[in-house]
Amino acid sequence: MKLQQLRYIWEVAHHDLNVSATAQSLFTSQPGISKQIRMLEDELGVEIFSRSGKHLTRITPAGEVIIEMAGEILRKVDSIKQAAQEFSNERQGSLSIATTHTQARYALPPIIKAFREQYPDVRLHMNQGTPTQIAEMAALGEVDFAIATEGLELFSDLIMMPCYTWNRSIVVPRDHPLAKRPADQPLTLAEVAAEPLVTYVFGFTGRSRLDEAFQREGLMPNVVFTATDTDVIKTYVRLGQGIGIVAAMSYDARVDSDLVLLDASHLFEPSVTHIGCLKGTFLRRFMFDFIELFAPHLKRELVEAVFACQNRAEREALLADLKVPER
């Protein structure tokens, strides 16, 4: 059994059983991959993939188990490489992050800038996606860190740590009636529900908290437009399509001077953004430093203690009294 063979079956399984696409991604030949998979199956005495002619049609029950174990082995190999790199040159390497547009656009830029100044020789890779896509990339070991707010049930394979809490605001054009309200007269949820709303797609950027608030009050919001991108939401508010409900941190007084920001933190429960990675990941020094830049309360000693916990209950108990900052 060769490590290369395990890499091939793992990659084929995650390229929709398309050997040609796998070969292209690995810069090798299709016949070579097929031959190595057959050799592995012959050695193990079981089929990993079912076939119809020359085409792979599905993963066999034995193959499901073998491929999962192959993934664990490949991740261990990557951790060994990371450990070796840490001792050979602790200031060089690569760091990949998967997150949503809002985090990438509004929360991460100053963190990335500070990190690049501290570690100019570390290559950074940013991947944007839905919570489901982010969880999948992290679970498959395709990225080092996942940063997310929604869908934390999707991240059960990861160790997730709280970074900061945040809430929502309403954005309206300057000539909108809500913009003329007295400053000491807070918005009500009924007033918001009466307006056409432009906000996030369900499953993005704390959208579930928004829906829960309306449901508790027995209100049916008139959501006329949804998007995953906060800048798109603000664009359609400018076009008069409705009032926007966005993450408060996404409002830039200089760029968004044509819009008025109205506090809505009293209307919705705050959300918590988390950062996490696979248990067993070898965290290099620059990875600890990135976590602390993004969440200063997550010191290296605490992160190491979190990773040393045996189960989720222990981790939750350790983090129960942690004071998480607001943003």
XYZ file of C-alpha atoms in Angstrom:
327
model
C 0.000 0.000 0.000
C 1.387 3.378 -1.014
C 0.557 6.861 0.219
C 0.087 7.906 -3.410
C -2.658 5.296 -3.809
C -4.501 6.652 -0.787
C -4.226 10.142 -2.262
C -5.712 8.890 -5.537
C -8.776 7.202 -4.010
C -9.395 10.242 -1.772
C -9.178 12.675 -4.679
C -11.302 10.536 -7.010
C -13.990 10.289 -4.324
C -14.010 14.079 -4.042
C -14.049 14.714 -7.785
C -17.436 13.014 -8.274
C -15.678 9.763 -9.298
C -14.294 11.550 -12.352
C -10.826 10.070 -12.891
C -10.057 12.468 -15.743
C -10.782 15.532 -13.588
C -8.755 14.005 -10.759
C -5.799 13.455 -13.072
C -5.932 17.064 -14.221
C -6.032 18.370 -10.656
C -3.063 16.196 -9.663
C -1.103 16.842 -12.884
C -0.820 13.150 -13.683
C -2.324 10.651 -16.165
C -5.754 9.067 -16.032
C -4.436 5.543 -16.830
C -1.863 5.899 -14.057
C -4.526 6.708 -11.456
C -6.785 3.868 -12.628
C -3.876 1.397 -12.489
C -2.871 2.427 -8.971
C -6.459 2.167 -7.699
C -6.751 -1.340 -9.188
C -3.443 -2.340 -7.569
C -4.679 -1.099 -4.193
C -7.967 -2.972 -4.561
C -6.086 -6.157 -5.496
C -3.822 -5.797 -2.470
C -6.756 -5.210 -0.104
C -8.959 -7.850 -1.676
C -12.016 -5.579 -1.943
C -13.426 -3.159 -4.486
C -13.308 0.487 -3.416
C -15.352 1.656 -6.394
C -18.099 -0.073 -8.375
C -17.722 0.120 -12.156
C -19.746 0.070 -15.319
C -17.276 -0.651 -18.078
C -14.407 1.776 -17.591
C -16.464 4.254 -15.576
C -16.665 4.436 -11.791
C -20.316 4.481 -10.714
C -20.294 4.553 -6.926
C -18.230 4.008 -3.795
C -18.713 0.567 -2.270
C -19.501 0.137 1.466
C -15.924 -1.068 1.999
C -14.711 1.888 -0.034
C -16.559 4.360 2.206
C -14.649 3.084 5.240
C -11.302 2.906 3.440
C -11.607 6.382 1.924
C -12.513 7.914 5.287
C -9.442 6.290 6.858
C -7.320 7.405 3.908
C -8.430 11.001 4.557
C -7.345 10.723 8.184
C -3.947 9.372 7.131
C -3.453 12.121 4.559
C -4.311 14.780 7.146
C -1.772 13.239 9.533
C 0.840 13.370 6.771
C 0.049 17.051 6.227
C 0.430 17.653 9.986
C 3.849 15.965 9.900
C 4.865 18.289 7.063
C 3.572 21.298 9.028
C 5.541 20.219 12.105
C 8.711 19.827 10.044
C 8.226 23.252 8.442
C 7.692 24.820 11.864
C 11.109 23.635 13.009
C 12.873 24.369 9.725
C 11.456 27.879 9.274
C 8.696 29.060 11.577
C 8.042 32.216 9.569
C 7.341 30.568 6.215
C 4.382 28.516 5.051
C 0.812 28.937 3.920
C -2.495 29.654 5.622
C -5.890 29.077 4.033
C -9.180 30.400 5.366
C -12.783 29.696 4.407
C -15.408 32.259 5.360
C -18.398 34.278 4.189
C -18.364 37.511 2.211
C -19.235 39.670 5.238
C -16.292 38.356 7.255
C -13.911 38.607 4.292
C -15.062 42.122 3.361
C -15.561 43.781 6.746
C -14.020 41.829 9.626
C -10.838 40.367 8.173
C -9.063 43.147 6.196
C -7.302 44.772 9.188
C -6.449 41.320 10.556
C -4.985 40.208 7.229
C -2.983 43.456 6.962
C -1.523 43.051 10.454
C -0.779 39.372 9.857
C 0.975 40.083 6.549
C 3.129 42.708 8.240
C 4.093 40.179 10.910
C 4.530 37.225 8.537
C 5.359 38.524 5.040
C 6.592 35.090 3.915
C 3.386 33.225 4.750
C 1.120 32.750 1.728
C -2.530 33.511 2.447
C -5.492 31.964 0.631
C -9.065 33.197 1.134
C -12.033 31.026 0.152
C -15.573 32.427 0.296
C -18.696 30.328 0.431
C -21.888 29.349 2.181
C -21.731 27.894 5.704
C -22.232 24.444 4.163
C -19.358 24.968 1.732
C -17.127 26.380 4.468
C -17.815 23.401 6.747
C -17.116 20.960 3.920
C -13.822 22.602 2.960
C -12.650 22.526 6.579
C -13.842 18.968 7.239
C -11.991 17.740 4.133
C -8.818 19.515 5.201
C -8.883 21.823 2.183
C -8.490 24.904 4.413
C -6.787 25.491 7.748
C -9.438 27.687 9.376
C -13.180 28.073 9.037
C -14.723 31.359 10.159
C -18.506 31.338 10.385
C -21.548 32.543 12.266
C -24.426 30.493 10.873
C -24.948 26.754 10.654
C -22.609 25.748 13.469
C -24.305 22.350 13.557
C -22.512 21.759 10.248
C -19.146 22.131 11.963
C -19.410 19.140 14.321
C -16.122 17.737 12.966
C -14.291 20.935 13.919
C -13.149 22.588 17.100
C -14.917 25.957 17.029
C -14.026 28.860 19.339
C -16.027 32.092 19.867
C -14.393 35.234 18.471
C -16.850 38.107 18.878
C -20.525 38.963 19.127
C -22.242 41.347 16.730
C -25.688 42.584 15.866
C -27.677 44.148 13.075
C -28.595 47.606 11.918
C -31.139 49.011 9.498
C -29.889 51.014 6.521
C -32.214 53.381 4.658
C -31.789 56.173 2.091
C -31.468 59.628 3.621
C -34.896 60.677 2.338
C -36.680 57.653 3.826
C -39.297 58.419 6.531
C -37.483 56.189 9.038
C -34.380 58.340 8.652
C -36.325 61.304 10.035
C -37.359 59.636 13.297
C -36.266 61.348 16.521
C -33.019 59.861 17.787
C -34.604 59.010 21.140
C -37.422 57.022 19.511
C -36.163 53.472 18.895
C -37.459 51.396 16.019
C -40.030 48.693 16.690
C -40.087 45.296 15.052
C -43.603 45.999 13.759
C -42.328 49.090 11.917
C -39.549 47.060 10.345
C -41.941 44.252 9.342
C -44.213 46.786 7.625
C -41.450 47.787 5.206
C -40.187 45.839 2.178
C -36.954 44.231 3.419
C -33.650 43.616 1.692
C -31.416 41.268 3.668
C -29.305 38.135 3.721
C -30.161 34.782 2.214
C -31.271 32.338 4.910
C -28.234 30.605 6.400
C -25.940 33.606 5.938
C -24.582 36.143 8.398
C -26.914 35.633 11.321
C -30.087 35.486 9.210
C -31.599 32.881 11.552
C -31.593 35.371 14.446
C -33.554 37.802 12.298
C -36.215 35.225 11.404
C -36.495 34.076 15.028
C -37.206 37.633 16.187
C -40.123 38.086 13.784
C -41.527 34.658 14.641
C -41.510 35.411 18.377
C -43.603 38.521 17.762
C -45.955 36.738 15.364
C -44.903 39.035 12.514
C -44.499 38.140 8.856
C -41.641 40.173 7.354
C -41.981 41.305 3.763
C -38.608 40.139 2.439
C -38.501 41.277 -1.188
C -34.838 40.676 -2.010
C -32.070 38.537 -0.528
C -28.358 38.314 -1.216
C -25.217 36.802 0.249
C -23.224 40.003 -0.301
C -23.787 42.987 2.003
C -22.651 45.423 -0.676
C -25.347 44.063 -2.995
C -27.946 44.556 -0.257
C -26.912 48.202 0.171
C -26.999 48.708 -3.592
C -30.649 47.639 -3.750
C -31.507 49.814 -0.765
C -30.077 52.731 -2.750
C -32.311 51.733 -5.640
C -35.361 52.088 -3.405
C -36.205 48.381 -3.295
C -36.614 48.358 0.478
C -34.844 48.958 3.771
C -31.763 46.870 4.481
C -31.033 44.697 7.482
C -27.284 44.184 7.622
C -24.475 43.422 10.027
C -23.726 46.684 11.838
C -20.000 46.326 11.095
C -20.723 46.490 7.349
C -21.671 50.186 7.460
C -18.851 52.543 6.463
C -19.738 56.169 7.237
C -17.455 57.426 4.478
C -18.492 55.018 1.717
C -22.138 54.800 2.785
C -22.716 58.489 3.450
C -25.855 58.408 1.272
C -27.430 55.912 3.676
C -28.578 56.338 7.276
C -27.711 53.696 9.854
C -30.423 52.905 12.419
C -29.641 50.786 15.463
C -31.540 47.483 15.578
C -29.582 45.700 18.302
C -32.605 45.934 20.633
C -34.730 44.053 18.102
C -32.546 41.004 17.483
C -30.484 38.602 19.572
C -26.751 39.032 18.983
C -24.844 36.473 16.918
C -21.427 34.984 17.625
C -18.734 34.466 15.013
C -16.479 31.442 15.536
C -13.133 30.280 14.213
C -12.170 26.638 14.063
C -10.286 23.804 12.461
C -10.085 20.032 12.499
C -9.115 18.316 15.737
C -5.605 16.947 15.373
C -4.454 19.848 13.211
C -0.869 20.830 13.950
C -1.089 24.531 14.703
C 2.004 26.439 13.737
C 3.108 29.565 15.548
C 1.745 31.852 12.859
C -1.617 30.050 13.081
C -1.826 30.739 16.826
C -0.913 34.352 16.104
C -3.600 34.655 13.433
C -6.239 33.383 15.857
C -5.132 35.907 18.482
C -5.127 38.771 15.983
C -8.703 37.934 15.038
C -9.817 37.201 18.602
C -7.390 38.702 21.172
C -8.978 36.751 24.042
C -8.005 33.450 22.386
C -4.436 33.312 23.659
C -2.208 30.412 22.682
C -2.457 28.806 26.126
C -6.263 28.814 25.943
C -6.343 27.471 22.383
C -3.971 24.647 23.357
C -6.207 23.838 26.333
C -9.274 23.782 24.067
C -7.564 21.366 21.671
C -6.513 19.155 24.570
C -10.134 18.619 25.651
C -11.406 15.103 25.032
C -14.877 16.027 23.837
C -17.235 18.864 22.996
C -18.708 18.995 26.516
C -15.247 19.621 27.985
C -14.577 22.364 25.457
C -17.889 24.066 26.177
C -17.204 23.941 29.923
C -13.750 25.456 29.404
C -15.154 28.299 27.305
C -18.350 28.831 29.329
C -17.095 31.837 31.310
C -15.041 33.350 28.489
C -15.819 37.029 27.911
C -16.309 37.472 24.187
C -15.922 41.046 22.846
C -18.554 42.883 20.832
C -17.916 44.241 17.366
